[in-house]
Coordinates of C-alpha atoms and ligand atoms in Angstrom, one line a residue:
M48 CA -95.7 -8.0 -41.8
K49 CA -97.0 -8.4 -38.0
R50 CA -95.7 -11.6 -37.8
I51 CA -92.3 -10.6 -39.0
V52 CA -92.1 -7.9 -36.4
L53 CA -93.5 -10.3 -33.5
L54 CA -90.8 -12.8 -35.1
G55 CA -87.9 -10.3 -34.6
T56 CA -89.1 -9.3 -31.2
L57 CA -89.0 -12.9 -30.0
M58 CA -85.3 -13.2 -31.6
A59 CA -84.3 -10.1 -29.8
A60 CA -85.8 -11.5 -26.5
A61 CA -84.0 -14.9 -27.0
A62 CA -80.6 -13.1 -27.9
A63 CA -81.0 -10.8 -24.6
S64 CA -82.1 -13.8 -22.3
M65 CA -78.8 -15.8 -23.8
A66 CA -76.7 -12.7 -23.3
A67 CA -77.9 -12.6 -19.5
Q68 CA -77.2 -16.2 -18.9
A69 CA -73.6 -16.1 -20.2
P70 CA -71.4 -16.1 -17.3
A71 CA -69.6 -12.9 -17.3
A72 CA -65.6 -13.4 -17.1
P73 CA -64.5 -13.4 -13.6
K74 CA -62.6 -10.4 -12.9
V75 CA -59.3 -11.8 -11.6
I76 CA -56.5 -9.4 -10.5
D77 CA -53.3 -10.9 -9.0
I78 CA -51.6 -9.3 -5.9
V79 CA -47.6 -9.0 -5.5
K80 CA -46.1 -8.4 -2.5
L81 CA -43.2 -6.1 -3.0
K82 CA -42.8 -4.8 1.2
D83 CA -44.9 -4.7 4.1
N84 CA -46.7 -1.4 3.0
L85 CA -46.3 -2.0 -0.8
Y86 CA -48.1 -4.2 -3.4
V87 CA -48.8 -4.4 -6.9
L88 CA -52.1 -5.1 -8.4
T89 CA -51.0 -6.9 -11.4
S90 CA -51.7 -6.5 -15.2
S91 CA -52.3 -8.7 -18.2
T92 CA -51.2 -7.3 -21.3
P93 CA -53.8 -5.7 -23.2
G94 CA -53.9 -8.6 -25.9
N95 CA -56.8 -10.4 -24.1
A96 CA -59.7 -8.1 -23.8
A97 CA -61.8 -10.6 -21.7
T98 CA -58.9 -10.9 -19.0
F99 CA -57.4 -7.3 -19.8
S100 CA -57.9 -5.3 -16.2
G101 CA -55.7 -2.3 -17.0
G102 CA -52.2 -1.6 -15.9
N103 CA -50.3 -2.2 -12.8
V104 CA -51.5 -0.7 -9.8
A105 CA -49.2 0.2 -6.7
V106 CA -50.9 -0.1 -3.6
F107 CA -49.0 2.1 -0.9
I108 CA -50.3 1.8 2.8
T109 CA -49.3 5.0 4.6
D110 CA -50.3 6.1 8.2
G111 CA -52.9 8.4 6.7
G112 CA -54.3 6.0 4.2
V113 CA -53.9 4.2 1.0
T114 CA -52.7 5.6 -1.9
L115 CA -53.1 3.8 -5.2
V116 CA -50.7 4.5 -8.4
D117 CA -53.2 4.0 -11.3
D118 CA -56.5 2.3 -11.0
K119 CA -57.1 0.2 -13.8
L120 CA -59.9 -0.2 -16.4
A121 CA -63.5 1.3 -15.9
G122 CA -65.6 -2.0 -14.7
W123 CA -62.8 -3.1 -12.4
G124 CA -63.0 -0.8 -9.3
Q125 CA -64.8 -3.3 -7.1
A126 CA -62.0 -6.2 -8.0
V127 CA -59.3 -3.5 -7.2
L128 CA -61.1 -2.4 -3.9
D129 CA -61.4 -6.1 -2.7
K130 CA -58.0 -6.6 -3.3
V131 CA -56.8 -3.5 -1.5
K132 CA -59.1 -4.7 1.3
S133 CA -57.3 -7.9 1.5
V134 CA -54.0 -5.9 2.8
S135 CA -55.4 -3.0 4.7
S136 CA -58.6 -1.9 6.3
K137 CA -57.5 1.7 5.6
P138 CA -59.4 4.0 3.2
I139 CA -58.2 4.7 -0.1
T140 CA -57.5 8.4 0.4
T141 CA -55.1 9.5 -3.1
I142 CA -54.9 7.9 -6.4
I143 CA -52.1 9.1 -8.7
N144 CA -52.8 8.7 -12.6
T145 CA -49.2 8.0 -14.1
H146 CA -51.1 9.3 -17.7
T147 CA -54.5 9.9 -19.3
H148 CA -55.5 6.4 -20.7
G149 CA -58.5 4.6 -19.6
D150 CA -56.6 1.5 -18.5
H151 CA -54.7 3.6 -15.9
T152 CA -57.7 6.1 -14.9
G153 CA -60.8 4.1 -15.3
N154 CA -62.0 3.9 -11.9
N155 CA -61.3 7.3 -10.5
G156 CA -65.4 7.8 -10.7
F157 CA -65.5 4.6 -8.8
F158 CA -63.4 5.6 -6.1
G159 CA -65.3 8.9 -5.6
A160 CA -65.0 12.7 -5.4
G161 CA -63.7 12.1 -1.8
V162 CA -60.5 10.6 -2.9
E163 CA -57.6 13.1 -4.0
I164 CA -56.5 12.5 -7.4
V165 CA -52.9 13.5 -8.5
A166 CA -51.3 14.0 -11.9
Q167 CA -48.8 16.1 -14.2
E168 CA -50.7 19.1 -15.3
N169 CA -50.5 17.6 -19.1
T170 CA -52.2 14.6 -18.4
K171 CA -55.2 16.7 -16.6
T172 CA -55.4 18.7 -20.1
N173 CA -55.4 15.3 -21.7
M174 CA -58.0 13.7 -19.3
Q175 CA -60.4 16.7 -20.2
K176 CA -60.8 15.4 -23.5
M177 CA -62.2 12.1 -22.4
D178 CA -66.0 11.5 -22.0
P179 CA -65.8 9.8 -18.5
F180 CA -64.3 13.3 -17.4
K181 CA -66.9 15.8 -18.9
G182 CA -69.5 17.4 -17.6
E183 CA -70.4 16.0 -14.2
G184 CA -67.6 13.3 -14.4
A185 CA -65.3 16.4 -14.4
K186 CA -65.1 15.9 -10.5
F187 CA -63.2 13.1 -11.0
L188 CA -60.2 14.9 -12.7
P189 CA -56.9 15.5 -10.8
G190 CA -57.5 18.0 -8.0
K191 CA -54.0 18.3 -7.6
T192 CA -51.5 18.5 -10.5
Y193 CA -47.7 19.6 -10.7
K194 CA -45.4 20.6 -13.5
D195 CA -42.0 18.9 -12.9
K196 CA -41.7 17.8 -9.5
M197 CA -43.7 17.4 -6.4
S198 CA -43.7 15.4 -3.2
L199 CA -46.6 14.0 -1.2
G200 CA -46.5 12.9 2.3
S201 CA -43.2 12.9 4.4
G202 CA -40.8 10.5 6.1
K203 CA -41.4 6.8 5.4
D204 CA -44.5 8.0 3.9
R205 CA -43.2 10.3 1.2
I206 CA -43.8 9.9 -2.6
D207 CA -41.7 11.5 -4.9
L208 CA -43.4 12.4 -8.5
Y209 CA -41.2 13.7 -11.4
Y210 CA -42.1 14.8 -14.9
F211 CA -39.3 14.5 -17.7
G212 CA -41.1 15.2 -21.0
N213 CA -42.9 13.5 -23.6
G214 CA -42.8 10.0 -24.2
H215 CA -46.0 7.6 -24.1
T216 CA -48.0 10.8 -23.6
S217 CA -47.2 14.5 -23.0
G218 CA -48.0 14.0 -19.3
D219 CA -46.2 10.7 -18.0
T220 CA -45.2 10.8 -14.3
F221 CA -42.5 8.5 -12.5
V222 CA -43.5 7.8 -9.0
V223 CA -40.8 6.9 -6.6
F224 CA -41.2 5.5 -3.1
P225 CA -37.8 6.5 -1.7
A226 CA -37.8 4.7 1.7
L227 CA -38.9 1.4 -0.2
R228 CA -36.5 2.0 -3.1
V229 CA -39.2 1.5 -5.7
L230 CA -40.0 3.3 -8.8
H231 CA -43.2 3.2 -10.8
T232 CA -42.6 4.1 -14.4
G233 CA -46.2 3.9 -15.7
D234 CA -46.3 3.3 -19.6
M235 CA -43.0 5.1 -19.9
F236 CA -41.7 1.1 -19.6
A237 CA -45.0 -0.6 -20.1
W238 CA -43.1 -3.9 -21.6
K239 CA -39.9 -5.2 -23.5
D240 CA -41.2 -4.2 -26.6
G241 CA -41.4 -1.2 -28.9
P242 CA -43.0 1.7 -26.8
L243 CA -46.3 2.8 -27.5
C244 CA -46.4 6.6 -28.2
D245 CA -49.8 8.2 -28.4
R246 CA -49.5 11.2 -30.7
G247 CA -52.9 12.2 -30.2
N248 CA -52.1 12.9 -26.5
G249 CA -48.5 14.5 -27.3
G250 CA -46.7 11.4 -27.2
S251 CA -43.4 11.2 -28.9
C252 CA -41.1 8.0 -30.1
V253 CA -38.5 10.8 -30.8
D254 CA -38.6 12.3 -27.4
F255 CA -39.3 8.8 -25.6
P256 CA -35.2 7.7 -25.3
R257 CA -34.1 11.4 -24.2
T258 CA -37.1 11.3 -21.7
L259 CA -36.2 7.9 -20.3
E260 CA -32.5 9.2 -20.1
K261 CA -33.6 12.2 -17.8
A262 CA -35.6 9.9 -15.7
I263 CA -32.6 7.5 -15.1
A264 CA -30.1 10.2 -14.2
A265 CA -32.3 12.0 -12.0
I266 CA -33.7 9.0 -10.1
K267 CA -31.3 7.1 -8.0
N268 CA -31.5 4.9 -4.9
V269 CA -34.1 2.5 -6.5
D270 CA -34.2 -1.2 -6.6
T271 CA -37.3 -2.3 -7.8
V272 CA -38.8 -1.3 -10.9
I273 CA -42.9 -1.4 -11.4
P274 CA -43.2 -1.2 -15.3
G275 CA -46.8 -0.3 -16.9
H276 CA -47.8 -3.7 -17.7
S277 CA -45.4 -6.5 -16.9
P278 CA -44.0 -8.3 -14.3
M279 CA -41.2 -6.2 -11.9
Q280 CA -38.2 -5.3 -13.4
T281 CA -34.8 -3.8 -12.0
P282 CA -33.1 -0.5 -12.8
K283 CA -30.8 -2.3 -15.1
D284 CA -33.9 -3.5 -17.0
L285 CA -35.1 0.2 -17.4
Q286 CA -31.6 0.9 -18.4
E287 CA -31.9 -1.4 -21.2
Y288 CA -35.1 -0.4 -22.1
Q289 CA -33.8 3.3 -22.4
R290 CA -31.0 2.1 -24.8
F291 CA -33.7 0.0 -26.6
T292 CA -36.0 2.8 -27.6
A293 CA -32.6 5.2 -28.5
D294 CA -31.4 2.2 -30.8
L295 CA -35.2 2.1 -32.5
L296 CA -34.9 5.7 -32.9
S297 CA -31.9 5.8 -34.6
H298 CA -32.5 3.0 -36.6
A299 CA -35.9 4.3 -37.9
T300 CA -34.2 7.6 -38.6
S301 CA -31.5 6.5 -40.7
A302 CA -33.9 4.0 -42.5
M303 CA -36.1 6.8 -43.2
K304 CA -33.2 9.2 -44.6
A305 CA -32.2 6.1 -46.8
S306 CA -35.7 6.1 -48.1
Q307 CA -36.5 2.7 -46.9
S308 CA -39.8 1.5 -46.1
V309 CA -41.3 1.1 -42.6
D310 CA -41.5 -2.6 -43.1
D311 CA -37.8 -2.5 -44.3
A312 CA -36.9 -0.6 -41.0
V313 CA -38.3 -3.1 -39.1
A314 CA -36.7 -6.2 -40.9
S315 CA -33.0 -4.9 -40.3
F316 CA -33.7 -3.8 -36.9
K317 CA -31.6 -6.4 -34.8
I318 CA -33.7 -6.9 -31.7
D319 CA -31.8 -10.1 -30.9
K320 CA -29.7 -7.7 -29.1
Y321 CA -32.3 -7.4 -26.5
P322 CA -33.0 -10.8 -24.9
G323 CA -36.7 -11.3 -24.0
Y324 CA -37.8 -8.5 -26.1
K325 CA -40.8 -8.9 -28.3
N326 CA -41.3 -7.5 -31.9
E327 CA -45.1 -6.8 -31.6
R328 CA -45.0 -3.3 -31.7
V329 CA -41.8 -2.3 -32.7
K330 CA -43.4 -1.3 -36.4
A331 CA -45.9 0.9 -34.8
A332 CA -43.1 2.5 -32.9
M333 CA -41.0 2.9 -36.2
Q334 CA -44.0 4.0 -37.8
A335 CA -44.3 6.8 -35.2
V336 CA -40.8 8.2 -35.7
Y337 CA -41.7 8.2 -39.6
D338 CA -44.6 10.0 -38.9
E339 CA -42.9 12.8 -36.3
L340 CA -40.0 13.2 -38.9
K341 CA -42.3 13.9 -42.0
K342 CA -44.1 16.6 -40.6
Ligands
ZN663 ZN1 -50.9 4.1 -21.6

């Protein structure tokens, strides 16, 4: 018996030392310059867990300091900070969380309670349910919230925050840098594929196209769109994505009315109309529509 325990201990020690020797995957974040005072820390898609850093982070350099839009997954804070330091010596003063998910809010704690965290009020409520923001972590929740619209800063440093309703979650912010004609959509336009509608956080694939429609109608004078998880896009791409989500919703709704299965609905959905679109998340989006309409 004693021998077995000893053997087990030795094996555990060996496993631990092997784990210690295995090189951690390097934390690589790429940076794209959009303007002299606006950069994007880009995002790999969530598929590869080893290299996935979280969503696209906007780095906006103002007279008073650096504002980040989102701050990637926990564990990537130092890599984010190093990249920010490579383009500005100013301190990070503000972080806007576009929504609750950990790949957009994961380093609020790393950057510390001295940074002002800003989010839509429903996102703060959603974040309060997350372990990193319970107890001591509550000090890294948004200290400033808004309901429909809010501006931060003024003149060339102004940032406009807009909320238009449920979609990816119940608290998605659209962030506009008016002087630069740039919009960050968060995950209301994450990728060219089915939208992820997180119903547990108030998301809705039924409301998604209407919410995007409102955003497109209200936000003018933009040339560049920073999506949640893919390379830079244009307002035309965002308009196409709105049509895609509306098309997906109406297709799923009529398939459900005709008592078709979700698989049948996916099979008859003509995604070829949307060049460059993937079909990896269409089924989940259609399922979300079915689940929502069933209730
Ligand atoms: Zn998300």
